[in-house]
C-alpha cells in the first residue's frame, strides 16, 4: 500500500475509534482497545493518592533564544541561571528542551538514537547519548525537565524554511507509545507536542492528540512517572473546545495562537531572534477563551518573550501583567544568563505571580472599553470579593481608565481596598470605582478586595430540571440538599430556569469525583456548542469539591439552560451550581 494511502487509512481508523471510545471515560481504554492499568498507578512514587491539580506551569524553554541548537551545555547553563537568578525561589521550575534535541535517528527497533556529542555523559558511570543524564542534572538542582516532539512524522525543524535541513523523521507519529514511554523512563516531567508535521500531513488534531494522550497515560501507568501535557497546535480547530482534560491527567495546556516570535523575523542560526510587542498583544487577544479554563487546565498564548531584544522594561511589565491576569503558563524564552536586573524583578514579582497562580485557575474577561484601546480586564481570585484588575492603554496617548465595583459584582456603593501590585503599595479604600492615569502603551495592575455580592444556588433536585438517558437523582449525604445525579454514557442533566444579572457568569459547580484522575463532562449553554470541562478528584463519596468556570448567559433575568453530559463512564456526580456575584 502506498505510504500516503496508508496514512489516510490510519487517520480514518483513528477517527472512527475516537468516536467509539467516547463511550468510555477519556482514557480508560487505549487506542487498540486494551484496558489500561488502574488509574491509581499513575500516582507519583507508587502512592495511591491523586496527583495534585497543578497551577499554570512556570519555567524556561530553549526555542525562542536557541532554536534547534539546544545541547547539554546550553541546558545546564540555563538551569543554573534559573536557580542563581532567584527565579526558582519565585516558582519557576521547568527547564524545557525544545526542537533540536534530537535529529530523527532511530535504531532498527524504532528507538530514538541520541547524539552522544550533543548529550554526553555528565558523571562517572553515565553513558553518552542517554537523555537521562541531563534529566538527572536538572533534577539535582531541584528543577523539573521538559522534552519536545511533534504529533506528525517530522517536526518544525524539518518543515520550517529558515531552520536548515535536519533529518526528516523528527516527530513521533507511528511511535507514540514507544516515544512517550521513553520520555517517562528518562525521567522527563513535561512534554510539549508540536503540530508542524501534523499540519503538513493534514491530520485531525483532536484525534491525534487524543491518541497521544492515551500513549502518555500508558507510559505513566507503566513507569509511575507523571508527564505534564502541553498541546501545541497553534489554536487550529479550536482546541479550547476539546483539549481540557484530554490527557485524563490532572493538568494540561493547549496553545491558542501562533508563535509570538514569528519565523519571518527570526535568524535562528545566529540566535538573534527578536520579539514584537504587537505580537504580544495579539497573542493575548487570541488567548482569551475563559469558558475553557479552570483549575488545572489552561489556555496557552505561547512562551513569554520578556527579556528578549526589542522590548522595553515597560513593555516587559505589560507582557507579564497580561499573562498573569489571563492565568497563562509562564514559560520564559529569553536567555536566562543575560537577563537584566529590571527583567528579573518583572519575572519574580510575587504579587503578580500570585494572580497567575491563583487556585481558582480562571481567566480574565474584559469588563469595560469606554473608548477604543482603553480597556479594563478583571479576573476573579480565590477568596471572598477578591479581583485582579488590569487597566490597559493600547492607544498612543496617556488616558484615565476606570473600573466600577458593579462590573466586579461588588456592591455598587460600597468601599473596597485597592493595592498596586507593581508598586507593592496600598492605595487606600475607594467607593464605587477606581481610576488611574495610564501612560500610552502601558498598564496598571491592581488587586481589589471588597464585600462579595449575592450568590444564587441551583440544586439538582429542582423540579424545573430535566434528566434524560437514564440519569436519576440519588441520595447524597454530603450534598447541599441531600440529592445528586451522576453523569456518564447517555445520561444528561439540564439545569433549567437559570438566571443571571449579566451576560458573562462565573459558575461554581459542586461535584463529587471518587476516582484518582479527572472525570470529564461537556456543558452546553442554551443548546450551543459544548465546552469540555475536567473535574479533578475530590476523594471519597462524601467529599464534595468545587470548580469555577465561566460562561456566557442570557442576562437581566432571562432564563437559561445548562446541559451537562459526559463521555466518561462514570462521569462526575453533580450536587449543584451557583451563579456567583460579578456576572458581567
Coordinates of C-alpha atoms in Angstrom, one line a residue:
X1 CA 0.0 0.0 0.0
X2 CA 1.4 3.5 -0.9
X3 CA 2.6 5.4 2.2
X4 CA 0.2 8.3 1.6
X5 CA -2.8 5.9 1.3
X6 CA -1.7 4.0 4.4
X7 CA -1.6 7.3 6.4
X8 CA -5.1 8.1 5.1
X9 CA -6.5 4.8 6.2
X10 CA -4.8 5.1 9.6
X11 CA -6.4 8.5 10.1
X12 CA -9.8 7.2 9.1
X13 CA -9.5 4.3 11.6
X14 CA -8.4 6.6 14.4
X15 CA -11.4 9.0 13.7
X16 CA -13.8 6.1 13.9
X17 CA -12.1 4.7 17.0
X18 CA -12.1 8.1 18.7
X19 CA -15.8 8.3 18.3
X20 CA -16.4 4.8 19.7
X21 CA -14.2 5.4 22.7
X22 CA -16.2 8.4 23.8
X23 CA -18.5 5.9 25.5
X24 CA -15.6 5.3 27.9
X25 CA -14.0 7.7 30.4
X26 CA -11.4 9.6 28.3
X27 CA -8.5 7.2 28.6
X28 CA -10.0 4.1 30.3
X29 CA -9.0 2.2 27.2
X30 CA -6.1 2.6 24.9
X31 CA -6.1 3.2 21.2
X32 CA -6.1 -0.5 20.4
X33 CA -8.9 -1.2 22.8
X34 CA -6.8 -2.8 25.6
X35 CA -7.7 -2.0 29.2
X36 CA -5.2 0.3 30.8
X37 CA -3.9 -0.4 34.3
X38 CA -5.8 1.1 37.3
X39 CA -5.6 4.9 37.5
X40 CA -4.0 4.8 40.9
X41 CA -0.7 3.5 39.5
X42 CA -0.4 6.9 37.8
X43 CA 0.4 8.4 41.2
X44 CA 3.9 9.6 41.9
X45 CA 6.3 7.1 43.6
X46 CA 3.6 4.4 43.7
X47 CA 1.3 6.3 46.1
X48 CA -2.4 5.8 45.8
X49 CA -3.1 9.5 46.3
X50 CA -4.3 11.5 43.3
X51 CA -1.7 13.8 41.6
X52 CA -2.3 17.3 42.8
X53 CA -4.0 19.6 40.4
X54 CA -1.3 22.0 39.2
X55 CA -1.4 25.7 38.6
X56 CA -0.1 27.1 35.3
X57 CA 3.4 25.8 34.7
X58 CA 6.3 28.1 35.2
X59 CA 9.8 27.6 33.7
X60 CA 12.1 28.2 30.7
X61 CA 12.1 26.9 27.1
X62 CA 15.0 26.8 24.7
X63 CA 13.2 27.6 21.5
X64 CA 13.0 31.4 21.4
X65 CA 16.7 32.0 22.1
X66 CA 18.4 28.9 20.9
X67 CA 16.1 27.5 18.2
X68 CA 17.2 24.0 17.2
X69 CA 20.8 24.4 18.6
X70 CA 20.0 23.1 22.1
X71 CA 22.5 20.8 23.7
X72 CA 23.7 19.7 27.1
X73 CA 25.9 22.7 27.8
X74 CA 23.1 25.2 27.0
X75 CA 20.6 23.2 29.1
X76 CA 23.0 23.2 32.1
X77 CA 23.8 26.9 31.8
X78 CA 20.1 27.8 31.7
X79 CA 19.2 25.5 34.6
X80 CA 22.0 27.0 36.8
X81 CA 20.8 30.5 35.8
X82 CA 17.3 29.7 36.8
X83 CA 18.5 28.8 40.3
X84 CA 21.1 31.6 40.7
X85 CA 18.8 34.4 39.5
X86 CA 16.2 33.7 42.2
X87 CA 13.6 32.6 39.6
X88 CA 13.4 29.1 41.1
X89 CA 12.5 30.5 44.5
X90 CA 9.8 32.6 42.8
X91 CA 8.2 29.4 41.5
X92 CA 9.8 28.7 38.1
X93 CA 10.7 25.0 37.9
X94 CA 10.7 23.6 34.4
X95 CA 13.8 23.5 32.0
X96 CA 12.3 22.5 28.7
X97 CA 14.3 21.2 25.8
X98 CA 12.5 22.2 22.5
X99 CA 13.1 21.4 18.9
X100 CA 16.7 20.3 18.0
X101 CA 17.4 18.0 21.0
X102 CA 17.0 15.1 18.5
X103 CA 17.5 15.0 14.8
X104 CA 15.5 12.0 13.8
X105 CA 17.7 8.9 14.0
X106 CA 16.1 5.7 15.2
X107 CA 17.7 2.2 15.6
X108 CA 16.4 -0.9 14.0
X109 CA 13.8 -1.3 16.7
X110 CA 12.5 2.2 16.2
X111 CA 14.0 3.6 19.4
X112 CA 15.3 7.2 19.4
X113 CA 19.0 7.5 18.9
X114 CA 20.6 10.5 20.6
X115 CA 23.8 12.2 19.5
X116 CA 26.4 11.4 22.2
X117 CA 28.4 14.6 21.4
X118 CA 25.2 16.7 21.9
X119 CA 24.3 14.9 25.1
X120 CA 27.4 13.5 26.7
X121 CA 27.9 11.7 30.0
X122 CA 27.9 14.2 32.9
X123 CA 29.0 12.0 35.7
X124 CA 31.2 8.9 36.1
X125 CA 29.3 5.7 35.1
X126 CA 26.9 7.5 32.7
X127 CA 26.6 6.6 29.1
X128 CA 26.9 9.3 26.4
X129 CA 23.7 9.7 24.4
X130 CA 21.4 8.9 27.3
X131 CA 18.9 11.7 27.9
X132 CA 18.6 10.6 31.5
X133 CA 21.9 12.3 32.1
X134 CA 20.6 15.8 31.6
X135 CA 17.4 15.0 33.4
X136 CA 19.3 13.9 36.5
X137 CA 21.4 17.1 36.3
X138 CA 18.3 19.3 36.1
X139 CA 16.6 17.3 38.9
X140 CA 19.8 17.7 41.1
X141 CA 19.1 21.4 41.1
X142 CA 15.6 20.9 42.4
X143 CA 14.1 21.6 39.0
X144 CA 11.9 19.7 36.5
X145 CA 12.8 18.7 32.9
X146 CA 10.7 19.0 29.8
X147 CA 11.1 17.4 26.3
X148 CA 9.7 18.1 22.9
X149 CA 8.3 16.1 19.9
X150 CA 5.8 16.5 17.1
X151 CA 2.4 14.8 16.5
X152 CA 3.4 14.2 12.9
X153 CA 6.2 12.3 11.3
X154 CA 8.5 15.3 11.2
X155 CA 8.9 18.3 13.5
X156 CA 9.1 22.0 12.9
X157 CA 12.8 21.9 12.3
X158 CA 12.1 19.9 9.1
X159 CA 9.2 21.9 7.7
X160 CA 10.4 25.4 8.8
X161 CA 12.2 27.0 5.8
X162 CA 14.5 29.1 8.0
X163 CA 15.8 26.3 10.1
X164 CA 18.0 24.3 7.9
X165 CA 17.8 20.7 6.8
X166 CA 17.9 18.3 9.8
X167 CA 16.9 14.7 9.4
X168 CA 13.3 14.3 8.3
X169 CA 11.9 11.9 10.9
X170 CA 11.9 14.3 13.9
X171 CA 8.3 13.6 15.1
X172 CA 6.6 10.7 16.9
X173 CA 3.9 9.6 14.5
X174 CA 3.9 5.9 14.4
X175 CA 5.9 5.7 17.6
X176 CA 3.6 7.4 20.2
X177 CA 3.6 4.6 22.8
X178 CA 7.3 3.9 22.3
X179 CA 8.4 7.6 22.5
X180 CA 6.3 8.7 25.4
X181 CA 7.3 5.6 27.4
X182 CA 11.0 6.6 26.7
X183 CA 10.4 10.2 27.8
X184 CA 8.9 9.0 31.1
X185 CA 11.6 6.3 31.5
X186 CA 14.3 9.0 31.0
X187 CA 12.6 10.9 33.8
X188 CA 11.1 13.9 32.0
X189 CA 8.3 15.7 33.8
X190 CA 6.8 17.7 30.9
X191 CA 6.2 17.0 27.2
X192 CA 5.4 19.6 24.5
X193 CA 3.9 18.1 21.4
X194 CA 4.1 20.4 18.3
X195 CA 2.0 20.3 15.2
X196 CA 4.3 21.1 12.2
X197 CA 4.2 17.5 10.9
X198 CA 0.6 17.1 11.8
X199 CA -0.3 20.2 9.9
X200 CA 1.8 19.3 6.9
X201 CA 0.1 15.8 6.8
X202 CA -3.4 17.4 7.3
X203 CA -4.1 15.3 10.4
X204 CA -7.0 15.9 12.7
X205 CA -5.5 17.5 15.9
X206 CA -8.4 16.3 18.2
X207 CA -7.8 12.7 17.0
X208 CA -4.0 12.8 17.1
X209 CA -3.7 14.5 20.5
X210 CA -6.2 12.0 22.0
X211 CA -4.1 9.2 20.7
X212 CA -1.0 10.9 22.2
X213 CA -2.9 11.3 25.5
X214 CA -3.5 7.5 25.5
X215 CA 0.2 6.9 25.0
X216 CA 1.1 9.3 27.8
X217 CA -1.3 7.7 30.2
X218 CA 0.0 4.3 29.3
X219 CA 3.6 5.4 29.8
X220 CA 2.7 6.9 33.2
X221 CA 1.0 3.7 34.3
X222 CA 4.0 1.6 33.3
X223 CA 6.6 3.9 34.8
X224 CA 4.8 5.6 37.7
X225 CA 6.2 8.9 36.4
X226 CA 3.9 11.8 35.6
X227 CA 4.2 13.8 32.3
X228 CA 2.6 17.3 32.1
X229 CA 1.0 17.5 28.7
X230 CA 1.5 20.6 26.5
X231 CA -0.5 20.7 23.3
X232 CA 0.9 23.0 20.6
X233 CA -1.3 23.1 17.6
X234 CA -1.5 26.9 17.5
X235 CA -5.3 27.1 18.0
X236 CA -6.1 25.0 14.9
X237 CA -9.7 23.6 15.2
X238 CA -10.4 25.4 18.4
X239 CA -8.5 23.2 21.0
X240 CA -10.2 25.1 23.9
X241 CA -13.4 23.1 22.9
X242 CA -11.7 19.6 23.0
X243 CA -8.4 19.8 24.9
X244 CA -9.4 20.4 28.5
X245 CA -8.9 17.0 30.3
X246 CA -8.0 15.2 27.0
X247 CA -5.0 13.6 28.7
X248 CA -7.0 12.2 31.6
X249 CA -4.3 13.7 33.9
X250 CA -4.5 16.4 36.5
X251 CA -3.5 19.2 34.2
X252 CA -2.7 20.2 30.6
X253 CA -2.3 23.2 28.5
X254 CA -3.1 24.0 24.8
X255 CA -1.8 26.6 22.5
X256 CA -4.4 29.1 21.3
X257 CA -2.4 31.0 18.6
X258 CA 0.8 31.1 16.6
X259 CA 4.3 32.0 17.8
X260 CA 4.9 35.4 19.3
X261 CA 8.4 35.3 17.7
X262 CA 7.4 34.6 14.1
X263 CA 9.8 32.8 11.8
X264 CA 9.9 35.7 9.4
X265 CA 11.7 37.9 12.0
X266 CA 13.9 35.1 13.3
X267 CA 17.5 34.5 12.4
X268 CA 17.6 31.2 14.2
X269 CA 21.2 30.2 13.3
X270 CA 22.7 33.4 14.9
X271 CA 20.5 33.3 17.9
X272 CA 19.2 36.9 17.3
X273 CA 15.5 36.2 17.4
X274 CA 13.6 39.4 18.2
X275 CA 10.3 39.8 19.9
X276 CA 7.4 42.0 18.8
X277 CA 5.2 43.8 21.3
X278 CA 2.3 44.0 18.8
X279 CA 2.6 40.2 18.6
X280 CA 2.4 40.0 22.4
X281 CA -0.9 41.9 22.4
X282 CA -2.2 39.8 19.5
X283 CA -1.4 36.5 21.2
X284 CA -3.1 37.8 24.4
X285 CA -6.2 38.6 22.5
X286 CA -6.3 35.3 20.7
X287 CA -5.8 33.5 24.1
X288 CA -9.0 34.7 25.7
X289 CA -11.3 31.7 26.0
X290 CA -12.4 31.9 29.6
X291 CA -15.1 29.2 29.1
X292 CA -12.5 26.5 28.7
X293 CA -10.1 27.4 31.5
X294 CA -10.3 26.3 35.1
X295 CA -8.0 24.8 37.8
X296 CA -5.5 22.5 36.1
X297 CA -6.4 23.2 32.5
X298 CA -5.1 26.4 30.8
X299 CA -5.1 28.3 27.5
X300 CA -1.6 28.9 26.4
X301 CA -0.8 32.1 24.4
X302 CA 2.8 30.9 23.8
X303 CA 6.0 31.2 25.8
X304 CA 6.9 34.7 27.0
X305 CA 9.4 37.0 25.3
X306 CA 10.2 39.0 28.4
X307 CA 13.9 39.9 28.3
X308 CA 14.4 39.4 24.6
X309 CA 15.7 42.1 22.3
X310 CA 13.4 45.0 21.2
X311 CA 11.1 45.0 24.2
X312 CA 11.4 47.9 26.7
X313 CA 11.2 47.4 30.5
X314 CA 7.7 48.9 30.4
X315 CA 6.6 46.5 27.7
X316 CA 8.1 43.6 29.6
X317 CA 6.0 44.6 32.6
X318 CA 2.8 44.9 30.5
X319 CA 3.6 41.5 29.0
X320 CA 3.9 39.9 32.4
X321 CA 0.7 41.6 33.5
X322 CA -1.2 40.2 30.5
X323 CA 0.0 36.7 31.0
X324 CA -0.7 36.8 34.8
X325 CA -4.2 38.1 34.6
X326 CA -5.1 35.6 31.9
X327 CA -3.8 32.8 34.1
X328 CA -1.4 31.7 31.3
X329 CA 1.6 29.3 31.6
X330 CA 4.7 31.4 32.4
X331 CA 7.4 29.8 30.2
X332 CA 10.3 32.2 29.7
X333 CA 12.0 32.1 26.2
X334 CA 14.9 34.6 26.9
X335 CA 18.5 33.6 27.6
X336 CA 18.5 33.4 31.4
X337 CA 22.2 34.2 31.6
X338 CA 21.6 37.7 30.0
X339 CA 18.6 39.0 32.0
X340 CA 18.9 42.5 33.4
X341 CA 18.0 43.4 37.0
X342 CA 14.8 45.1 35.8
X343 CA 13.7 42.0 33.8
X344 CA 14.4 39.7 36.8
X345 CA 12.3 42.0 39.0
X346 CA 9.5 41.8 36.5
X347 CA 9.6 38.0 36.3
X348 CA 9.8 37.4 40.0
X349 CA 7.2 39.9 41.3
X350 CA 5.5 37.6 43.8
X351 CA 2.2 39.6 43.9
X352 CA 1.8 39.4 40.2
X353 CA 2.8 35.7 40.1
X354 CA 0.1 35.1 42.8
X355 CA -2.5 36.4 40.3
X356 CA -1.3 33.9 37.6
X357 CA -1.1 31.0 40.1
X358 CA -4.4 31.7 41.8
X359 CA -6.0 28.4 42.8
X360 CA -9.4 29.1 41.1
X361 CA -7.5 29.0 37.8
X362 CA -9.8 31.4 36.0
X363 CA -9.0 33.6 33.0
X364 CA -9.7 37.3 32.8
X365 CA -12.5 38.9 30.9
X366 CA -12.8 42.4 29.5
X367 CA -15.3 44.3 31.7
X368 CA -15.1 47.7 30.0
X369 CA -13.8 49.5 27.0
X370 CA -15.4 53.0 27.1
X371 CA -13.3 54.0 24.1
X372 CA -11.2 52.1 21.6
X373 CA -8.0 50.8 23.2
X374 CA -8.8 51.9 26.8
X375 CA -9.6 48.6 28.4
X376 CA -10.4 47.2 31.9
X377 CA -9.7 43.4 32.4
X378 CA -10.7 41.6 35.5
X379 CA -10.0 38.1 36.9
X380 CA -11.9 36.6 39.9
X381 CA -9.5 35.3 42.6
X382 CA -9.9 32.7 45.3
X383 CA -11.4 34.2 48.5
X384 CA -14.3 36.4 49.1
X385 CA -14.6 39.6 47.0
X386 CA -11.1 39.5 45.5
X387 CA -10.4 40.6 42.0
X388 CA -7.3 41.3 39.9
X389 CA -7.8 44.2 37.5
X390 CA -5.7 45.4 34.6
X391 CA -6.2 48.8 33.2
X392 CA -4.7 48.6 29.7
X393 CA -4.0 51.6 27.5
X394 CA -3.4 50.4 23.9
X395 CA -3.5 53.9 22.5
X396 CA -0.7 56.4 21.7
X397 CA -1.7 59.0 24.3
X398 CA -2.0 58.9 28.1
X399 CA -5.5 58.4 29.4
X400 CA -7.6 57.8 32.5
X401 CA -9.2 54.3 32.8
X402 CA -11.8 53.3 35.4
X403 CA -13.2 50.1 36.8
X404 CA -16.5 50.2 38.6
X405 CA -17.5 47.9 41.5
X406 CA -20.7 47.0 39.7
X407 CA -18.5 45.4 37.0
X408 CA -17.0 43.1 39.6
X409 CA -20.1 42.1 41.4
X410 CA -19.2 44.1 44.4
X411 CA -22.0 46.3 46.0
X412 CA -22.0 49.4 43.8
X413 CA -21.8 52.0 46.5
X414 CA -19.6 50.0 48.9
X415 CA -16.0 50.6 49.9
X416 CA -13.2 48.4 48.6
X417 CA -9.4 48.4 49.1
X418 CA -7.1 48.8 46.2
X419 CA -3.4 47.7 46.0
X420 CA -0.9 48.4 43.2
X421 CA 0.8 45.1 42.5
X422 CA 3.8 46.6 40.7
X423 CA 4.5 49.3 43.3
X424 CA 3.7 46.9 46.2
X425 CA 1.6 49.8 47.6
X426 CA -1.8 50.0 49.3
X427 CA -3.7 52.9 47.6
X428 CA -6.4 53.0 50.2
X429 CA -10.2 52.4 50.2
X430 CA -12.3 53.6 47.3
X431 CA -16.0 53.8 46.9
X432 CA -17.9 52.6 43.8
X433 CA -14.9 52.7 41.5
X434 CA -11.2 53.2 40.9
X435 CA -9.5 55.2 38.2
X436 CA -5.8 55.6 37.2
X437 CA -4.0 57.6 34.6
X438 CA -2.3 55.1 32.4
X439 CA 0.6 56.1 30.0
X440 CA 0.4 55.3 26.3
X441 CA 1.1 51.6 25.7
X442 CA 1.2 50.8 29.4
X443 CA -0.9 49.2 32.0
X444 CA -1.8 49.5 35.7
X445 CA -2.4 46.3 37.7
X446 CA -4.3 46.3 41.0
X447 CA -5.8 44.0 43.5
X448 CA -9.3 45.0 44.6
X449 CA -11.0 43.5 47.7
X450 CA -14.5 44.3 48.8
X451 CA -17.7 42.7 50.1
X452 CA -18.8 39.8 48.0
X453 CA -22.2 40.2 46.3
X454 CA -25.1 37.7 46.4
X455 CA -24.6 34.2 45.1
X456 CA -27.5 32.2 43.8
X457 CA -27.5 28.4 44.1
X458 CA -29.5 26.0 41.9
X459 CA -29.8 22.4 43.3
X460 CA -30.1 19.3 41.1
X461 CA -33.4 18.5 42.9
X462 CA -35.3 21.5 41.4
X463 CA -38.4 20.3 39.7
X464 CA -37.6 22.5 36.7
X465 CA -34.6 20.5 35.8
X466 CA -34.6 17.7 33.2
X467 CA -32.9 14.3 33.1
X468 CA -32.5 12.0 30.1
X469 CA -30.7 8.9 29.0
X470 CA -31.2 7.1 32.4
X471 CA -30.0 9.9 34.6
X472 CA -31.7 9.8 38.0
X473 CA -31.5 11.6 41.4
X474 CA -29.8 9.7 44.2
X475 CA -29.4 10.3 47.9
X476 CA -26.2 12.1 48.8
X477 CA -25.4 12.7 52.5
X478 CA -22.7 15.4 51.8
X479 CA -24.7 17.2 49.1
X480 CA -26.3 20.6 49.7
X481 CA -29.9 19.4 49.5
X482 CA -29.3 15.7 50.0
X483 CA -29.5 14.8 46.3
X484 CA -27.1 14.3 43.5
X485 CA -27.0 13.0 39.9
X486 CA -24.2 11.0 38.2
X487 CA -23.3 11.6 34.6
X488 CA -21.9 9.1 32.1
X489 CA -22.7 7.3 28.9
X490 CA -26.0 8.6 27.6
X491 CA -27.0 10.3 30.8
X492 CA -27.6 14.1 30.6
X493 CA -28.8 16.6 33.2
X494 CA -30.1 20.0 32.4
X495 CA -30.4 22.9 34.9
X496 CA -33.3 25.0 33.7
X497 CA -34.6 28.4 34.6
X498 CA -31.1 29.6 35.5
X499 CA -30.9 33.4 35.7
X500 CA -28.0 35.9 35.8
X501 CA -27.7 39.6 36.2
X502 CA -25.1 39.9 33.4
X503 CA -24.2 38.1 30.1
X504 CA -21.0 36.7 31.5
X505 CA -21.3 34.5 34.5
X506 CA -18.9 32.8 36.9
X507 CA -20.4 29.4 37.7
X508 CA -19.4 27.4 40.7
X509 CA -20.1 23.7 40.2
X510 CA -20.3 21.5 43.3
X511 CA -19.5 17.8 42.5
X512 CA -18.0 14.5 43.6
X513 CA -15.3 12.5 41.8
X514 CA -14.3 9.5 43.8
X515 CA -11.7 8.4 41.2
X516 CA -8.0 9.1 41.1
X517 CA -8.0 11.1 37.8
X518 CA -10.2 13.9 36.4
X519 CA -13.5 12.9 35.0
X520 CA -14.7 14.8 32.0
X521 CA -18.0 16.4 31.2
X522 CA -19.4 18.6 28.4
X523 CA -21.5 21.7 29.0
X524 CA -24.0 23.2 26.5
X525 CA -25.3 26.6 27.4
X526 CA -28.7 27.2 25.8
X527 CA -28.1 24.5 23.3
X528 CA -24.9 26.0 21.9
X529 CA -21.6 24.2 21.1
X530 CA -20.4 22.1 24.0
X531 CA -17.4 23.1 26.2
X532 CA -15.3 20.3 27.7
X533 CA -14.8 20.5 31.5
X534 CA -12.5 18.4 33.7
X535 CA -13.5 17.6 37.2
X536 CA -10.4 16.7 39.4
X537 CA -10.6 14.0 42.1
X538 CA -12.4 15.0 45.3
X539 CA -11.8 11.9 47.5
X540 CA -14.5 9.7 48.9
X541 CA -18.2 9.7 48.2
X542 CA -18.8 12.2 51.0
X543 CA -16.2 14.7 49.7
X544 CA -17.8 17.5 47.7
X545 CA -15.4 19.6 45.6
X546 CA -15.9 22.8 43.7
X547 CA -14.6 24.1 40.4
X548 CA -15.5 27.5 39.0
X549 CA -16.0 28.0 35.3
X550 CA -17.0 31.0 33.1
X551 CA -19.9 31.0 30.6
X552 CA -22.0 33.4 28.6
X553 CA -25.6 33.5 29.6
X554 CA -28.7 35.5 28.7
X555 CA -28.7 38.5 31.1
X556 CA -31.2 40.5 33.1
X557 CA -33.3 37.7 34.5
X558 CA -33.8 35.8 31.2
X559 CA -34.0 32.0 31.7
X560 CA -31.0 29.9 30.7
X561 CA -30.5 26.1 30.3
X562 CA -27.2 24.4 31.2
X563 CA -27.0 20.8 29.9
X564 CA -24.3 18.5 31.3
X565 CA -23.3 15.3 29.7
X566 CA -20.2 13.1 29.9
X567 CA -18.3 10.9 27.5
X568 CA -16.8 9.4 30.7
X569 CA -18.5 6.4 32.2
X570 CA -18.8 7.0 35.1
X571 CA -18.7 10.8 34.8
X572 CA -18.7 13.3 37.7
X573 CA -21.5 13.4 40.2
X574 CA -23.3 16.8 40.3
X575 CA -24.5 18.4 43.5
X576 CA -25.5 22.0 42.5
X577 CA -24.4 25.0 40.5
X578 CA -24.1 28.6 41.8
X579 CA -24.1 31.8 39.9
X580 CA -21.5 34.0 41.6
X581 CA -21.9 37.7 42.1
X582 CA -20.0 39.5 39.4
X583 CA -21.9 38.3 36.3
X584 CA -20.9 41.0 33.9

